[in-house]
CSV table of C-alpha atoms in Angstrom, one decimal:
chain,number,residue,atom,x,y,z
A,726,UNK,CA,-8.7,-18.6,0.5
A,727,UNK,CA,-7.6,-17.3,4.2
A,728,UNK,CA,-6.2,-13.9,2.2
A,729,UNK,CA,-2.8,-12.6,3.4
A,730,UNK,CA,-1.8,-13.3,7.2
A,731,UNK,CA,0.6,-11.2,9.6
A,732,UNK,CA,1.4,-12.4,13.1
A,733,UNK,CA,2.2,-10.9,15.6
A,734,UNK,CA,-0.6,-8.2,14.7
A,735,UNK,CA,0.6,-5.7,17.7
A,736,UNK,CA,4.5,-5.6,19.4
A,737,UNK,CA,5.7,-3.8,21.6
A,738,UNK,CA,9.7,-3.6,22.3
A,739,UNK,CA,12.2,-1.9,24.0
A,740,UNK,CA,14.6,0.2,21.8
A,741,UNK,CA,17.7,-1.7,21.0
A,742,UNK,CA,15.9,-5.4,20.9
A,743,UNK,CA,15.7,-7.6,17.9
A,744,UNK,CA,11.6,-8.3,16.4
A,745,UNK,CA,10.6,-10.6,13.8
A,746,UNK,CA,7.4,-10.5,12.2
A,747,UNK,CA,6.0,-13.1,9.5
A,748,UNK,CA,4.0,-13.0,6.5
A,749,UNK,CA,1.8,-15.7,5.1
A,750,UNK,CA,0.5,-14.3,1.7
A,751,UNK,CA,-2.4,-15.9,-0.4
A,752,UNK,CA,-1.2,-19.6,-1.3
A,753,UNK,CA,-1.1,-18.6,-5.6
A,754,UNK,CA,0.9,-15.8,-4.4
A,755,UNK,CA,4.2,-15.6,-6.1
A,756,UNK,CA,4.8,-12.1,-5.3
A,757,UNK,CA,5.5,-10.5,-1.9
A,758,UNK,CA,6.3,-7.3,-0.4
A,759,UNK,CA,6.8,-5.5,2.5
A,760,UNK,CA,5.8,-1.9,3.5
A,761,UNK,CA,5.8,0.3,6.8
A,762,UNK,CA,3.3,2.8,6.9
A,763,UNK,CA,3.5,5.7,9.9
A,764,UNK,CA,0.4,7.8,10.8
A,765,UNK,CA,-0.9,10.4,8.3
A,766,UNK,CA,1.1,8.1,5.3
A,767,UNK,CA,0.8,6.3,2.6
A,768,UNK,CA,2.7,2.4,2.8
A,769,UNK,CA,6.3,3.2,1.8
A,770,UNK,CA,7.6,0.2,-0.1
A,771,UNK,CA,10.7,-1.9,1.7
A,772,UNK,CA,11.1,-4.6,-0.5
A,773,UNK,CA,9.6,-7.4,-2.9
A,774,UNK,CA,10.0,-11.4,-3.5
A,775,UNK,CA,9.2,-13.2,-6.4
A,776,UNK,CA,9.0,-16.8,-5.2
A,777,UNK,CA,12.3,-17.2,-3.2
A,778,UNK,CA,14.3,-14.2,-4.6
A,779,UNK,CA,14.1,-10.8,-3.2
A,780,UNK,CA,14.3,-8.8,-6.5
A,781,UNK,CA,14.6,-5.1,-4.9
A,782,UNK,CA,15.2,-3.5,-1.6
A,783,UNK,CA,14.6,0.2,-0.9
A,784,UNK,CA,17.8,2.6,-0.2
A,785,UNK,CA,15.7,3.6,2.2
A,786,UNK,CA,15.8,0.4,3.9
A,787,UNK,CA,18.5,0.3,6.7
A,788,UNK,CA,21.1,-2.5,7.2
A,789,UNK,CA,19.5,-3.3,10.5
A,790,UNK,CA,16.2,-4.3,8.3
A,791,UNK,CA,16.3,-8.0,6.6
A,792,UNK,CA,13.9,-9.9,5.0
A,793,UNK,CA,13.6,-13.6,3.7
A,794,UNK,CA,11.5,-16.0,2.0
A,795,UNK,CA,12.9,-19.2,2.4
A,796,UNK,CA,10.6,-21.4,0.2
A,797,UNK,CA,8.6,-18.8,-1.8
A,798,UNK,CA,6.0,-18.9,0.8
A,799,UNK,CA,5.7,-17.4,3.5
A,800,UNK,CA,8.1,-14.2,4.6
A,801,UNK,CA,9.9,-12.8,7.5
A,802,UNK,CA,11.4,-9.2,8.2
A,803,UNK,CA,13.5,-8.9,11.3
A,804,UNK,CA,14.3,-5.5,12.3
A,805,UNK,CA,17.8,-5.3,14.3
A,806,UNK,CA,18.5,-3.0,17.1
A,807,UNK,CA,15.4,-1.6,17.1
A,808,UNK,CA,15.2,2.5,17.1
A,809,UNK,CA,12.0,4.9,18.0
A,810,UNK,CA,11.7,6.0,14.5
A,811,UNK,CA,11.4,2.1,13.6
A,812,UNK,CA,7.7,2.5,15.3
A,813,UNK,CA,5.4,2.0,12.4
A,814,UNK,CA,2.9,-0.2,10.9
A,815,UNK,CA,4.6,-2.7,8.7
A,816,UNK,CA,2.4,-4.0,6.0
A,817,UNK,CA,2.6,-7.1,3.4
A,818,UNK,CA,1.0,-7.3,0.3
A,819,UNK,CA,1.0,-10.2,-2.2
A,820,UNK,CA,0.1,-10.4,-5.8
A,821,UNK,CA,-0.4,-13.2,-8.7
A,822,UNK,CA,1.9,-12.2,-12.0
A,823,UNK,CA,-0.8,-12.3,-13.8
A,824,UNK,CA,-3.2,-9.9,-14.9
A,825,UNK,CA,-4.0,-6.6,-13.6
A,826,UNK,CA,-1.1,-7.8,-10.5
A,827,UNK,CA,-3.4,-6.3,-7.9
A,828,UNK,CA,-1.8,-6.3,-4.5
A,829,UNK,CA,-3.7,-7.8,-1.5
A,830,UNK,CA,-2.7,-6.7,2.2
A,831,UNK,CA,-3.0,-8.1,5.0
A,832,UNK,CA,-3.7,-6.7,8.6
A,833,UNK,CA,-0.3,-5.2,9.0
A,834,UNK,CA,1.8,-6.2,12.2
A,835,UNK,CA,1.7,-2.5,14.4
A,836,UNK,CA,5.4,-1.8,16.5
A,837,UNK,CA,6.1,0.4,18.6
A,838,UNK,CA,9.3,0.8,20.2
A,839,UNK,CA,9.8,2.3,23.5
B,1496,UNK,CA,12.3,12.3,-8.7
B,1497,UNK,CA,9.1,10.2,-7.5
B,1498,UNK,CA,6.2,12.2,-6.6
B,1499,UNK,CA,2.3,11.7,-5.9
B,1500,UNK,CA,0.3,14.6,-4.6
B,1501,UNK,CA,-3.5,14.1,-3.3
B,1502,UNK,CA,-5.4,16.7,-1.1
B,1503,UNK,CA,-4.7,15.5,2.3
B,1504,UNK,CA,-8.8,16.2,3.5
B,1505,UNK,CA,-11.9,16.4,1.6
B,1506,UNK,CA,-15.3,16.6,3.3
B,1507,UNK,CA,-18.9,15.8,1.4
B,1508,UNK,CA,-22.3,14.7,2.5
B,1509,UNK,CA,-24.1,11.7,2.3
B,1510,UNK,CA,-25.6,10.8,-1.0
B,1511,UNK,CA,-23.6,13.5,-3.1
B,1512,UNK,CA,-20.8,12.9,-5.6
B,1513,UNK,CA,-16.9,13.7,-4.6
B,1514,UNK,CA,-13.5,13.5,-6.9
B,1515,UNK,CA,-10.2,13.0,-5.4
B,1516,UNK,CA,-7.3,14.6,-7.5
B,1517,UNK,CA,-3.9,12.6,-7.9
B,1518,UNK,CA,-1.3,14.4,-9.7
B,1519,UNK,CA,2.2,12.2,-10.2
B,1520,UNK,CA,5.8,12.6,-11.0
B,1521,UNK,CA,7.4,9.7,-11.3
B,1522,UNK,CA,10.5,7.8,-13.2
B,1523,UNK,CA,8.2,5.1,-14.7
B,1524,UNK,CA,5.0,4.2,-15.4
B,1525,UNK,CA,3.5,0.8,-16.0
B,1526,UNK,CA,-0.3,1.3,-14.3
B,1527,UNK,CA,-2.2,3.5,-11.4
B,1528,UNK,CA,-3.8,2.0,-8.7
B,1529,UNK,CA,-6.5,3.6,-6.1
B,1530,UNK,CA,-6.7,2.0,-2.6
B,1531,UNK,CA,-9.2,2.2,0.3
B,1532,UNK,CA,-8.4,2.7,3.6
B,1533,UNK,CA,-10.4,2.5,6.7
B,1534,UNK,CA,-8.6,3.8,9.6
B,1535,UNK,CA,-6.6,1.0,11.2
B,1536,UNK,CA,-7.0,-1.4,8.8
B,1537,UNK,CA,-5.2,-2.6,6.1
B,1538,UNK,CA,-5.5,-1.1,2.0
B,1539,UNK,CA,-8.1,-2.7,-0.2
B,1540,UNK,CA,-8.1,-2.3,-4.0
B,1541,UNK,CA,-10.6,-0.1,-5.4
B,1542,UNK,CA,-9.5,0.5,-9.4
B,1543,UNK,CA,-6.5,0.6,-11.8
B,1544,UNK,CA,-6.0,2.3,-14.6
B,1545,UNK,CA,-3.1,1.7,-17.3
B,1546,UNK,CA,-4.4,3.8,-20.3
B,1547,UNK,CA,-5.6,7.0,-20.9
B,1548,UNK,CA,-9.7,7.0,-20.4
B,1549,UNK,CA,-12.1,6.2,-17.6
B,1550,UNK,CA,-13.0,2.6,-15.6
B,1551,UNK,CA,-16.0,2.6,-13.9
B,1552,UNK,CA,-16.8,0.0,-11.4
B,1553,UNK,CA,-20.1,0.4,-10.0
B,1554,UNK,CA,-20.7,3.5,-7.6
B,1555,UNK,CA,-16.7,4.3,-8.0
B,1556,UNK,CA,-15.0,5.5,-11.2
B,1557,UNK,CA,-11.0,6.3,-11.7
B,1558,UNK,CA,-9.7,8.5,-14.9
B,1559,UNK,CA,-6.4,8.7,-16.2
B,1560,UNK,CA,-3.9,10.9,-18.4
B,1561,UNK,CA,-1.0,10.0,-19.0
B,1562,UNK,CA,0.7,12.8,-20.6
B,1563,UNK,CA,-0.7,15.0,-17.9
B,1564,UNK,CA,0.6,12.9,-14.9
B,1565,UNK,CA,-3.1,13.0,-13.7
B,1566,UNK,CA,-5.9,10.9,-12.2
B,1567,UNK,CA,-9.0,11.1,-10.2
B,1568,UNK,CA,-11.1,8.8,-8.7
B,1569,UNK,CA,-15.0,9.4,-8.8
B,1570,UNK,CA,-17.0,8.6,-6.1
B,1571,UNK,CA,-20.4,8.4,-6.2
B,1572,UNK,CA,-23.9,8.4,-4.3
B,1573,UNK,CA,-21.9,8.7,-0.8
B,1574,UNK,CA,-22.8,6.8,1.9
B,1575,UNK,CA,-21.1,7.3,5.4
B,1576,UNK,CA,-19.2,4.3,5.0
B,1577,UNK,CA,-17.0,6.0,2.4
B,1578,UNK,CA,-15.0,7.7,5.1
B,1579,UNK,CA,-11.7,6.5,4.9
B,1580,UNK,CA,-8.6,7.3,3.4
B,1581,UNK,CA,-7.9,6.8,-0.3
B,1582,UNK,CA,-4.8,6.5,-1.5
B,1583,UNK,CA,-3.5,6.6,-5.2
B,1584,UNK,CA,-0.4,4.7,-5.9
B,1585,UNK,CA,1.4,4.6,-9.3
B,1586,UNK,CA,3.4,1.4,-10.1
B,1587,UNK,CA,7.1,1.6,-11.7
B,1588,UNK,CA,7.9,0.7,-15.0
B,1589,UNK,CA,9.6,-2.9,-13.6
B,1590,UNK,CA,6.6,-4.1,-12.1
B,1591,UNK,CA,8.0,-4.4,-8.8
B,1592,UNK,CA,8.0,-0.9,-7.0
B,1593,UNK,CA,4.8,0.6,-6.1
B,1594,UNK,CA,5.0,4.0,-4.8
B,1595,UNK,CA,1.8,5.3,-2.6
B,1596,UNK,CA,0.9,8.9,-2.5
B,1597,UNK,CA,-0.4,10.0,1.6
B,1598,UNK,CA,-3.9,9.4,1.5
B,1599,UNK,CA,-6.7,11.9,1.3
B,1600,UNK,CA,-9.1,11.4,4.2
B,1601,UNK,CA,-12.6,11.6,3.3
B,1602,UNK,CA,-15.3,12.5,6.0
B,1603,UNK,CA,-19.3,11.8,5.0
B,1604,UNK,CA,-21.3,13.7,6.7
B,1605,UNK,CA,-25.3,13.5,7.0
């Protein structure tokens, strides 16, 4: 067990470019989510997976913000035109539905958009 | 609306005892989770609490009450490796959304 992946763990963009970061969570994993954390904060929650299906998305979540998990495995979240404000650190977390349905993170892939 | 409040600092020496206070307000309720946090790295679970009462899980402990939108965790025999954030997070009544309160940074001092 490798525990939850991120790549790329640091990016660094200019404001109005396109990023895409992936998310490989623990293989038994049939629950994913995505959260961006800024400094001082707690993760704020983006949007979950069960398997394939993306079950929720915040309001908070712009329309320049998409996520997908193809195969109910591993994820992607591509942020569009990218802003200043997008500069965060954008976590995943995966959990088994089973059980207590602790959440595991992984490193978290840090932006920051110039 | 949704709501978790935590004091933002706390500072305590090494070897003494400490509680962090997490009062919520939130739609739903299905369970309350405490997270550590070392600076730059990523959340790792400490506790969870669903019912009223107290877990205790070695040198940490976590209470909850439910009717008073309340919880603490409880740590114990500090060590300077306890500095970190903690954060208390409350999960939503359809399992999916968790919402995370800020954090309350705890310094260990000698």
């Amino acid at each position: 067990d490798t525990g939850v992946s991120q790549d790329p763990r640091h990016k660094i963009t200019k404001r109005g470019q396109n990023v895409t970061f992936r998310c490989d969570p623990i293989s038994e994993h049939n629950r994913l989510y995505w959260y961006r954390q800024t400094l001082g904060q707690g993760p704020e929650f983006l949007t979950y997976f069960q398997n394939e299906a993306q079950l929720e998305k915040s309001r908070l979540l712009s329309d320049r913000f998409s996520a997908e998990r193809p195969k109910g495995s591993f994820s992607t979240l591509e942020i569009q035109r990218t802003e200043q404000g997008d500069s965060a650190m954008y976590l995943c977390a995966s959990s088994s539905a089973t059980g207590v349905e602790t959440q595991y993170f992984g490193p978290g892939t840090r932006l920051l958009v110039l | 609306g949704q709501n978790i409040d935590q004091p933002t600092e706390m500072t305590a020496t090494e070897g003494a005892i400490v509680q962090i206070n997490c009062t919520y307000q939130t739609s739903g309720f299905n369970g309350l989770f405490w997270y550590q946090q070392h600076a730059g790295e990523a959340p790792t679970f400490l506790s969870y609490n669903v019912l009223d009462g107290l877990e205790e899980k070695g040198r940490f402990s976590s209470f909850l009450s439910r009717s008073k939108g309340y919880s603490y965790l409880l740590l114990k025999e500090l060590q300077m490796k306890d500095s970190a954030s903690y954060l208390c997070a409350v999960r939503d009544t359809g399992g999916f959304k968790t919402i995370f309160g800020a954090g309350t940074r705890l310094f260990v001092k000698a």
